[in-house]
CSV table of C-alpha atoms (C1' of nucleotides) in Angstrom, one decimal:
chain,number,residue,atom,x,y,z
A,1,MET,CA,-84.6,-9.6,53.5
A,2,THR,CA,-87.5,-8.9,55.8
A,3,THR,CA,-86.0,-9.0,59.3
A,4,PRO,CA,-83.1,-10.9,60.8
A,5,VAL,CA,-85.2,-13.8,61.8
A,6,HIS,CA,-82.3,-15.6,63.3
A,7,SER,CA,-81.7,-13.9,66.6
A,8,HIS,CA,-79.6,-16.8,68.0
A,9,SER,CA,-77.8,-15.1,70.8
A,10,PRO,CA,-76.0,-17.8,72.6
A,11,ALA,CA,-77.7,-16.9,75.8
A,12,PRO,CA,-81.4,-17.3,76.4
A,13,VAL,CA,-83.4,-18.1,73.3
A,14,LEU,CA,-85.9,-20.1,75.2
A,15,LYS,CA,-87.4,-22.3,72.5
A,16,VAL,CA,-90.2,-24.0,74.3
A,17,GLY,CA,-90.1,-27.8,74.4
A,18,VAL,CA,-86.3,-28.0,73.8
A,19,LYS,CA,-84.6,-28.2,77.1
A,20,PRO,CA,-80.9,-28.5,78.0
A,21,PRO,CA,-79.8,-32.0,79.0
A,22,TYR,CA,-80.9,-33.2,82.4
A,23,GLU,CA,-77.3,-34.2,83.1
A,24,LEU,CA,-76.2,-30.6,82.8
A,25,VAL,CA,-79.0,-29.2,84.8
A,26,CYS,CA,-78.0,-31.5,87.6
A,27,SER,CA,-74.5,-29.9,87.6
A,28,THR,CA,-74.0,-27.2,90.1
A,29,ALA,CA,-71.0,-26.0,88.1
A,30,PHE,CA,-73.2,-25.7,85.0
A,31,LEU,CA,-75.8,-23.6,86.9
A,32,LEU,CA,-73.1,-21.4,88.4
A,33,LYS,CA,-71.8,-20.6,84.9
A,34,ARG,CA,-75.2,-20.0,83.5
A,35,LEU,CA,-76.4,-17.8,86.4
A,36,GLY,CA,-73.1,-15.9,86.6
A,37,MET,CA,-73.3,-15.0,82.9
A,38,GLN,CA,-77.0,-14.1,83.1
A,39,VAL,CA,-76.6,-11.8,86.1
A,40,LYS,CA,-73.5,-10.2,84.5
A,41,GLU,CA,-75.5,-9.5,81.3
A,42,ARG,CA,-78.4,-8.0,83.2
A,43,THR,CA,-76.1,-5.9,85.3
A,44,MET,CA,-74.3,-4.6,82.2
A,45,GLU,CA,-77.5,-3.7,80.5
A,46,ALA,CA,-78.9,-1.9,83.5
A,47,TYR,CA,-75.8,0.2,84.0
A,48,GLU,CA,-75.3,0.9,80.3
A,49,ALA,CA,-78.9,2.3,80.3
A,50,ILE,CA,-77.7,5.2,82.4
A,51,GLY,CA,-74.3,5.5,80.7
A,52,ALA,CA,-72.3,3.8,83.3
A,53,SER,CA,-70.8,0.3,83.8
A,54,PRO,CA,-70.6,-2.2,86.7
A,55,TYR,CA,-66.8,-1.5,86.6
A,56,HIS,CA,-67.5,2.1,87.5
A,57,TYR,CA,-69.5,1.0,90.5
A,58,SER,CA,-66.7,-1.4,91.6
A,59,VAL,CA,-64.0,1.3,91.3
A,60,LEU,CA,-66.1,3.9,93.2
A,61,ALA,CA,-66.8,1.4,95.9
A,62,VAL,CA,-63.1,0.6,96.3
A,63,LEU,CA,-62.4,4.3,96.6
A,64,GLU,CA,-65.0,4.9,99.2
A,65,GLU,CA,-63.3,2.4,101.5
A,66,GLY,CA,-60.0,4.3,101.0
A,67,ALA,CA,-56.6,2.9,101.8
A,68,ARG,CA,-56.2,1.7,98.2
A,69,ASP,CA,-55.9,5.0,96.5
A,70,THR,CA,-53.1,4.3,94.1
A,71,GLN,CA,-54.0,2.8,90.8
A,72,ALA,CA,-52.0,-0.4,91.4
A,73,LYS,CA,-53.9,-1.0,94.6
A,74,ILE,CA,-57.2,-0.4,93.0
A,75,ALA,CA,-56.4,-2.7,90.2
A,76,ASP,CA,-55.2,-5.4,92.6
A,77,ALA,CA,-58.2,-5.1,94.8
A,78,LEU,CA,-60.6,-5.7,92.0
A,79,GLY,CA,-58.4,-8.2,90.1
A,80,TYR,CA,-58.3,-5.9,87.1
A,81,ASP,CA,-55.5,-5.4,84.7
A,82,ARG,CA,-53.7,-2.2,85.4
A,83,SER,CA,-53.7,-1.0,81.9
A,84,TRP,CA,-57.4,-1.6,81.6
A,85,LEU,CA,-58.1,0.3,84.8
A,86,VAL,CA,-56.6,3.4,83.1
A,87,GLY,CA,-59.5,3.8,80.7
A,88,LEU,CA,-62.0,3.3,83.5
A,89,LEU,CA,-60.4,6.0,85.5
A,90,ASP,CA,-60.3,8.3,82.5
A,91,GLU,CA,-64.0,8.0,82.1
A,92,LEU,CA,-64.7,8.6,85.8
A,93,GLU,CA,-62.4,11.5,85.9
A,94,GLU,CA,-63.9,13.1,82.8
A,95,ALA,CA,-67.3,12.7,84.5
A,96,GLY,CA,-65.9,14.5,87.5
A,97,LEU,CA,-66.5,11.5,89.8
A,98,ILE,CA,-62.9,11.0,90.8
A,99,ASP,CA,-59.9,13.1,91.4
A,100,ARG,CA,-56.5,12.0,90.1
A,101,ARG,CA,-53.3,13.8,91.1
A,102,ARG,CA,-49.7,13.0,91.4
A,103,ASP,CA,-48.3,11.7,94.7
A,104,PRO,CA,-45.8,14.3,95.8
A,105,GLU,CA,-43.8,11.6,97.7
A,106,ASP,CA,-43.4,9.4,94.6
A,107,ARG,CA,-44.2,11.3,91.4
A,108,ARG,CA,-44.7,8.1,89.5
A,109,ARG,CA,-47.8,7.4,91.4
A,110,HIS,CA,-51.3,8.8,91.1
A,111,LEU,CA,-53.5,9.4,94.2
A,112,VAL,CA,-57.1,8.7,93.3
A,113,SER,CA,-60.0,9.9,95.4
A,114,LEU,CA,-63.7,10.2,95.3
A,115,THR,CA,-65.2,13.7,94.6
A,116,PRO,CA,-68.5,14.7,96.2
A,117,PRO,CA,-70.4,14.1,92.9
A,118,GLY,CA,-68.6,10.7,92.9
A,119,LYS,CA,-70.0,9.9,96.2
A,120,LYS,CA,-73.5,10.8,95.0
A,121,LYS,CA,-73.0,8.7,91.9
A,122,LEU,CA,-71.8,5.8,94.0
A,123,ALA,CA,-75.0,5.9,96.0
A,124,GLU,CA,-77.0,5.9,92.8
A,125,LEU,CA,-75.1,2.9,91.3
A,126,ARG,CA,-75.4,1.1,94.6
A,127,LYS,CA,-79.2,1.4,94.4
A,128,ILE,CA,-79.2,0.0,90.9
A,129,SER,CA,-77.0,-2.9,92.0
A,130,LYS,CA,-79.4,-3.7,94.8
A,131,SER,CA,-82.4,-3.6,92.7
A,132,ILE,CA,-80.9,-5.9,90.0
A,133,GLU,CA,-79.9,-8.4,92.7
A,134,ASN,CA,-83.4,-8.1,94.2
A,135,GLU,CA,-85.0,-8.8,90.9
A,136,PHE,CA,-82.6,-11.6,89.9
A,137,LEU,CA,-83.2,-13.5,93.2
A,138,ALA,CA,-86.9,-12.8,93.2
A,139,SER,CA,-87.8,-16.4,93.5
A,140,LEU,CA,-86.0,-16.8,96.8
A,141,ASP,CA,-87.3,-15.5,100.1
A,142,THR,CA,-85.1,-13.7,102.6
A,143,ALA,CA,-83.9,-16.8,104.4
A,144,GLN,CA,-83.0,-18.5,101.2
A,145,ARG,CA,-81.1,-15.5,99.9
A,146,GLU,CA,-79.0,-15.5,103.1
A,147,GLN,CA,-78.4,-19.2,102.8
A,148,LEU,CA,-77.3,-18.8,99.2
A,149,HIS,CA,-75.0,-16.0,99.9
A,150,GLU,CA,-73.4,-17.8,102.8
A,151,LEU,CA,-72.8,-20.9,100.7
A,152,LEU,CA,-71.4,-18.9,97.8
A,153,LEU,CA,-69.2,-16.9,100.1
A,154,LYS,CA,-67.9,-20.1,101.6
A,155,VAL,CA,-66.9,-21.5,98.2
A,156,ALA,CA,-65.5,-18.1,97.1
A,157,SER,CA,-63.4,-17.7,100.2
A,158,ASP,CA,-62.0,-21.1,99.8
A,159,HIS,CA,-60.6,-20.1,96.4
A,160,ASP,CA,-59.7,-16.6,97.4
A,161,PRO,CA,-58.8,-16.2,101.1
A,162,ARG,CA,-59.0,-12.4,100.8
A,163,LEU,CA,-62.7,-12.7,100.8
A,164,ALA,CA,-62.8,-14.4,104.2
A,165,SER,CA,-64.8,-12.2,106.5
A,166,GLY,CA,-63.3,-10.6,109.5
A,167,SER,CA,-59.7,-10.5,108.4
A,168,GLY,CA,-58.6,-7.1,107.2
A,169,GLU,CA,-59.2,-3.4,107.6
A,170,ASN,CA,-62.3,-2.8,105.5
A,171,ALA,CA,-64.8,-4.8,107.5
A,172,PRO,CA,-68.4,-4.0,108.2
A,173,ALA,CA,-67.7,-0.9,110.3
B,1,MET,CA,-36.4,-8.2,79.5
B,2,THR,CA,-36.2,-10.8,82.2
B,3,THR,CA,-39.6,-12.4,82.4
B,4,PRO,CA,-43.0,-10.9,82.0
B,5,VAL,CA,-43.3,-9.8,85.6
B,6,HIS,CA,-46.8,-8.4,85.0
B,7,SER,CA,-49.1,-11.4,84.9
B,8,HIS,CA,-52.2,-9.3,85.6
B,9,SER,CA,-54.9,-11.6,84.4
B,10,PRO,CA,-58.2,-10.0,85.3
B,11,ALA,CA,-59.2,-13.0,87.3
B,12,PRO,CA,-57.3,-14.2,90.4
B,13,VAL,CA,-54.1,-12.3,91.1
B,14,LEU,CA,-54.5,-12.7,94.9
B,15,LYS,CA,-52.2,-10.0,96.2
B,16,VAL,CA,-52.3,-10.5,99.8
B,17,GLY,CA,-53.6,-7.7,101.9
B,18,VAL,CA,-55.5,-6.1,99.1
B,19,LYS,CA,-59.0,-7.2,99.2
B,20,PRO,CA,-62.1,-6.4,97.1
B,21,PRO,CA,-64.6,-3.9,98.7
B,22,TYR,CA,-66.7,-5.3,101.5
B,23,GLU,CA,-69.7,-3.9,99.7
B,24,LEU,CA,-69.1,-6.2,96.7
B,25,VAL,CA,-68.4,-9.3,98.7
B,26,CYS,CA,-71.8,-8.8,100.4
B,27,SER,CA,-73.4,-8.9,97.0
B,28,THR,CA,-74.7,-12.3,95.9
B,29,ALA,CA,-74.7,-11.2,92.3
B,30,PHE,CA,-71.0,-10.3,92.6
B,31,LEU,CA,-70.2,-13.7,94.0
B,32,LEU,CA,-72.3,-15.4,91.3
B,33,LYS,CA,-70.4,-13.6,88.6
B,34,ARG,CA,-67.0,-14.4,90.2
B,35,LEU,CA,-67.7,-18.0,90.8
B,36,GLY,CA,-69.3,-18.5,87.5
B,37,MET,CA,-66.2,-17.2,85.7
B,38,GLN,CA,-63.8,-19.2,87.9
B,39,VAL,CA,-65.6,-22.5,87.4
B,40,LYS,CA,-65.8,-21.8,83.7
B,41,GLU,CA,-62.0,-21.1,83.5
B,42,ARG,CA,-61.2,-24.2,85.5
B,43,THR,CA,-63.5,-26.3,83.4
B,44,MET,CA,-61.9,-25.0,80.2
B,45,GLU,CA,-58.4,-25.8,81.3
B,46,ALA,CA,-59.3,-29.3,82.5
B,47,TYR,CA,-60.9,-30.1,79.2
B,48,GLU,CA,-58.3,-28.5,77.0
B,49,ALA,CA,-55.7,-30.5,78.8
B,50,ILE,CA,-57.1,-33.6,77.1
B,51,GLY,CA,-57.8,-31.9,73.8
B,52,ALA,CA,-61.5,-31.4,74.4
B,53,SER,CA,-63.8,-28.6,75.5
B,54,PRO,CA,-66.8,-28.3,77.8
B,55,TYR,CA,-68.8,-27.7,74.6
B,56,HIS,CA,-68.0,-31.1,73.4
B,57,TYR,CA,-69.3,-32.5,76.6
B,58,SER,CA,-72.5,-30.6,76.4
B,59,VAL,CA,-73.2,-31.6,72.8
B,60,LEU,CA,-72.5,-35.3,73.5
B,61,ALA,CA,-74.7,-35.1,76.5
B,62,VAL,CA,-77.5,-33.7,74.5
B,63,LEU,CA,-77.1,-36.4,71.9
B,64,GLU,CA,-77.2,-39.2,74.4
B,65,GLU,CA,-80.7,-38.1,75.5
B,66,GLY,CA,-81.8,-38.2,71.9
B,67,ALA,CA,-84.9,-36.6,70.5
B,68,ARG,CA,-82.9,-33.6,69.6
B,69,ASP,CA,-80.9,-35.0,66.8
B,70,THR,CA,-81.1,-32.2,64.2
B,71,GLN,CA,-78.6,-29.4,64.5
B,72,ALA,CA,-81.2,-26.8,65.1
B,73,LYS,CA,-82.5,-28.7,68.0
B,74,ILE,CA,-79.1,-29.3,69.5
B,75,ALA,CA,-78.3,-25.6,69.2
B,76,ASP,CA,-81.6,-24.6,70.8
B,77,ALA,CA,-81.2,-27.0,73.6
B,78,LEU,CA,-77.9,-25.6,74.6
B,79,GLY,CA,-78.6,-22.0,73.7
B,80,TYR,CA,-75.7,-22.0,71.2
B,81,ASP,CA,-75.6,-20.1,67.9
B,82,ARG,CA,-76.4,-22.5,65.1
B,83,SER,CA,-73.5,-21.3,63.0
B,84,TRP,CA,-71.1,-21.8,65.9
B,85,LEU,CA,-72.4,-25.3,66.5
B,86,VAL,CA,-71.2,-26.3,63.1
B,87,GLY,CA,-67.5,-26.0,64.0
B,88,LEU,CA,-68.1,-28.1,67.2
B,89,LEU,CA,-69.8,-30.8,65.2
B,90,ASP,CA,-67.0,-30.8,62.7
B,91,GLU,CA,-64.5,-31.5,65.4
B,92,LEU,CA,-66.6,-34.2,67.0
B,93,GLU,CA,-67.2,-35.8,63.6
B,94,GLU,CA,-63.6,-35.7,62.7
B,95,ALA,CA,-62.8,-37.4,66.0
B,96,GLY,CA,-65.3,-40.1,65.1
B,97,LEU,CA,-67.4,-39.3,68.1
B,98,ILE,CA,-70.6,-38.5,66.2
B,99,ASP,CA,-72.3,-39.4,63.0
B,100,ARG,CA,-73.7,-36.8,60.7
B,101,ARG,CA,-75.9,-37.8,57.8
B,102,ARG,CA,-78.7,-36.2,55.7
B,103,ASP,CA,-82.3,-36.7,56.7
B,104,PRO,CA,-84.0,-38.6,53.9
B,105,GLU,CA,-87.3,-37.0,54.7
B,106,ASP,CA,-86.0,-33.5,54.6
B,107,ARG,CA,-82.7,-33.3,52.8
B,108,ARG,CA,-81.9,-29.9,54.3
B,109,ARG,CA,-81.5,-31.5,57.7
B,110,HIS,CA,-78.7,-33.4,59.2
B,111,LEU,CA,-79.4,-36.2,61.6
B,112,VAL,CA,-76.7,-36.3,64.2
B,113,SER,CA,-76.0,-39.3,66.5
B,114,LEU,CA,-73.5,-40.7,68.9
B,115,THR,CA,-71.1,-43.3,67.8
B,116,PRO,CA,-69.8,-46.0,70.2
B,117,PRO,CA,-66.5,-44.2,70.6
B,118,GLY,CA,-68.6,-41.1,71.3
B,119,LYS,CA,-70.4,-42.8,74.1
B,120,LYS,CA,-67.1,-43.8,75.6
B,121,LYS,CA,-65.8,-40.3,75.3
B,122,LEU,CA,-69.0,-38.9,76.9
B,123,ALA,CA,-68.4,-41.2,79.9
B,124,GLU,CA,-64.8,-39.9,80.1
B,125,LEU,CA,-65.8,-36.2,79.9
B,126,ARG,CA,-68.6,-36.8,82.4
B,127,LYS,CA,-66.0,-38.1,84.9
B,128,ILE,CA,-63.9,-35.0,84.4
B,129,SER,CA,-66.9,-32.8,84.9
B,130,LYS,CA,-67.7,-34.5,88.1
B,131,SER,CA,-64.2,-34.2,89.5
B,132,ILE,CA,-64.0,-30.5,88.6
B,133,GLU,CA,-67.2,-29.8,90.4
B,134,ASN,CA,-66.1,-31.9,93.3
B,135,GLU,CA,-62.9,-30.0,93.6
B,136,PHE,CA,-64.5,-26.7,93.2
B,137,LEU,CA,-67.1,-27.3,95.9
B,138,ALA,CA,-64.6,-28.9,98.2
B,139,SER,CA,-65.4,-26.5,101.0
B,140,LEU,CA,-69.0,-27.7,101.2
B,141,ASP,CA,-70.2,-30.9,102.7
B,142,THR,CA,-72.8,-33.1,100.9
B,143,ALA,CA,-75.8,-31.4,102.5
B,144,GLN,CA,-74.6,-28.0,101.7
B,145,ARG,CA,-73.9,-28.9,98.1
B,146,GLU,CA,-77.5,-30.2,97.8
B,147,GLN,CA,-78.7,-27.0,99.3
B,148,LEU,CA,-76.7,-24.9,97.0
B,149,HIS,CA,-77.8,-26.8,94.0
B,150,GLU,CA,-81.4,-26.5,95.0
B,151,LEU,CA,-81.2,-22.8,95.5
B,152,LEU,CA,-79.4,-22.2,92.2
B,153,LEU,CA,-81.8,-24.4,90.3
B,154,LYS,CA,-84.7,-22.4,91.8
B,155,VAL,CA,-83.3,-19.2,90.5
B,156,ALA,CA,-82.3,-20.6,87.2
B,157,SER,CA,-85.7,-22.1,86.6
B,158,ASP,CA,-87.3,-18.8,87.4
B,159,HIS,CA,-85.4,-17.3,84.6
B,160,ASP,CA,-85.7,-20.2,82.2
B,161,PRO,CA,-88.8,-22.3,82.8
B,162,ARG,CA,-87.3,-25.1,80.6
B,163,LEU,CA,-85.1,-26.0,83.5
B,164,ALA,CA,-88.0,-26.7,85.8
B,165,SER,CA,-87.7,-30.3,86.9
B,166,GLY,CA,-90.5,-32.8,86.0
B,167,SER,CA,-91.9,-31.1,82.9
B,168,GLY,CA,-90.6,-32.7,79.7
B,169,GLU,CA,-89.4,-35.9,78.3
B,170,ASN,CA,-85.8,-36.1,79.3
B,171,ALA,CA,-86.3,-36.5,83.0
B,172,PRO,CA,-84.3,-38.6,85.5
B,173,ALA,CA,-85.3,-42.0,83.9
C,1,DT,C1',-90.5,-17.4,49.9
C,2,DA,C1',-88.8,-19.8,54.1
C,3,DT,C1',-85.7,-22.8,56.4
C,4,DT,C1',-81.3,-25.9,57.3
C,5,DG,C1',-76.8,-25.9,57.6
C,6,DT,C1',-72.7,-23.5,56.3
C,7,DT,C1',-69.2,-19.9,55.5
C,8,DA,C1',-67.4,-15.3,55.8
C,9,DT,C1',-67.1,-10.9,58.0
C,10,DA,C1',-67.0,-7.5,61.5
C,11,DC,C1',-66.6,-6.3,66.1
C,12,DT,C1',-65.8,-6.5,70.9
C,13,DC,C1',-62.8,-8.0,74.8
C,14,DT,C1',-58.9,-8.6,76.8
C,15,DA,C1',-54.2,-10.2,77.3
C,16,DT,C1',-49.6,-8.8,76.1
C,17,DA,C1',-46.1,-6.0,75.0
C,18,DA,C1',-43.9,-1.5,74.4
C,19,DC,C1',-43.1,3.1,76.1
C,20,DT,C1',-42.5,7.4,79.6
C,21,DA,C1',-41.4,9.3,83.6
C,22,DT,C1',-39.9,8.8,87.6
C,23,DA,C1',-37.3,6.3,91.3
D,1,DT,C1',-32.4,-1.5,86.9
D,2,DA,C1',-37.1,-1.5,88.5
D,3,DT,C1',-41.7,0.4,89.1
D,4,DA,C1',-46.3,3.3,88.1
D,5,DG,C1',-49.0,4.6,84.8
D,6,DT,C1',-50.0,4.8,79.9
D,7,DT,C1',-50.6,3.6,75.1
D,8,DA,C1',-50.6,0.4,71.3
D,9,DT,C1',-51.0,-4.1,69.3
D,10,DA,C1',-52.6,-8.7,68.6
D,11,DG,C1',-55.4,-12.5,69.3
D,12,DA,C1',-59.5,-15.0,70.9
D,13,DG,C1',-64.3,-15.2,71.1
D,14,DT,C1',-68.6,-14.2,69.3
D,15,DA,C1',-72.5,-11.9,67.0
D,16,DT,C1',-74.1,-10.8,62.4
D,17,DA,C1',-74.7,-11.2,57.9
D,18,DA,C1',-74.4,-13.5,53.5
D,19,DC,C1',-74.8,-18.0,51.0
D,20,DA,C1',-76.2,-22.7,48.7
D,21,DA,C1',-79.3,-26.4,48.9
D,22,DT,C1',-83.7,-27.8,49.7
D,23,DA,C1',-88.5,-27.4,50.9
DNA sequence: TATTGTTATACTCTATAACTATA
DNA sequence: TATAGTTATAGAGTATAACAATA
């Protein structure tokens, strides 16, 4: 065999001249699915390139806002499975980015906090996140990006009231 | 054990009072990922409830537009893996929704076409698709939906030129 | 030798359950 | 008995490779 000619990854093969059905392109839901998957893929790749993952970024971001420093709260805030969070925290702890110690008041619990290197890392990951988003939305100008974000947030808040701006502690600052 | 109290599906657990980090909610990419996954889940459920799948709908929609009647073309149009498409077509054929026969001009190929029941099914699935989208975007009025679609299409076309409107055969009609 | 459709395999994710230590 | 965190297991989904038929 010469080389695996068939590189049919389900995502973007982009055979010119063969386009998806007009009917699907007209569907906002279809576009949402497609774009969601694409941006997820790109994000993954970008983070993996530096030995991290988008999940690391999310966890660190949660920790910086504090007030959700037990593992259960972190998991709930991000909608992660608690058992899955464990592995993430292991990695972050091993890298010295977080601190995990028992809660003296309830020795079942772990109090998780950001270390100074963790804060630095967060800043780094944040930068990557911004640049990915910037690149992904390159075809939109500033006003359009704001418009898009507003519309998406409206829909998302409708399905998950927790996202609604204003309500809650961890607001803009 | 009483009942599996832990229902931590990674998606929407919605513990009140515990919200995702403000930083993430501000990210358009984050919202895209979230909404893309949510709408995908809901679509799956809705189709499965009637013993179908969104993939069936996509394939039938491609076939109705014709001009992509070999399996390779269908797969490319949808960005599916060719080997995975086989199973889908098996299901559709068994249900009598499509017709699969050898191409006399190149006996390696299969010519795939919609049957009359297939056309009926397509209409049915189309209706479901529309109602899901309608429900999912319930918080937006008509103008906002158009706006959202336009913005998403712009971004999507930027990443996949095949989506650009106008160019190609299978346009509006 | 290359290509179409197909089948088989391997691998990654992730959902669930099971376990411990505390309460 | 219930809960926080952890570990282990199983199942779905998917990417890859191998294959038979035809060109």
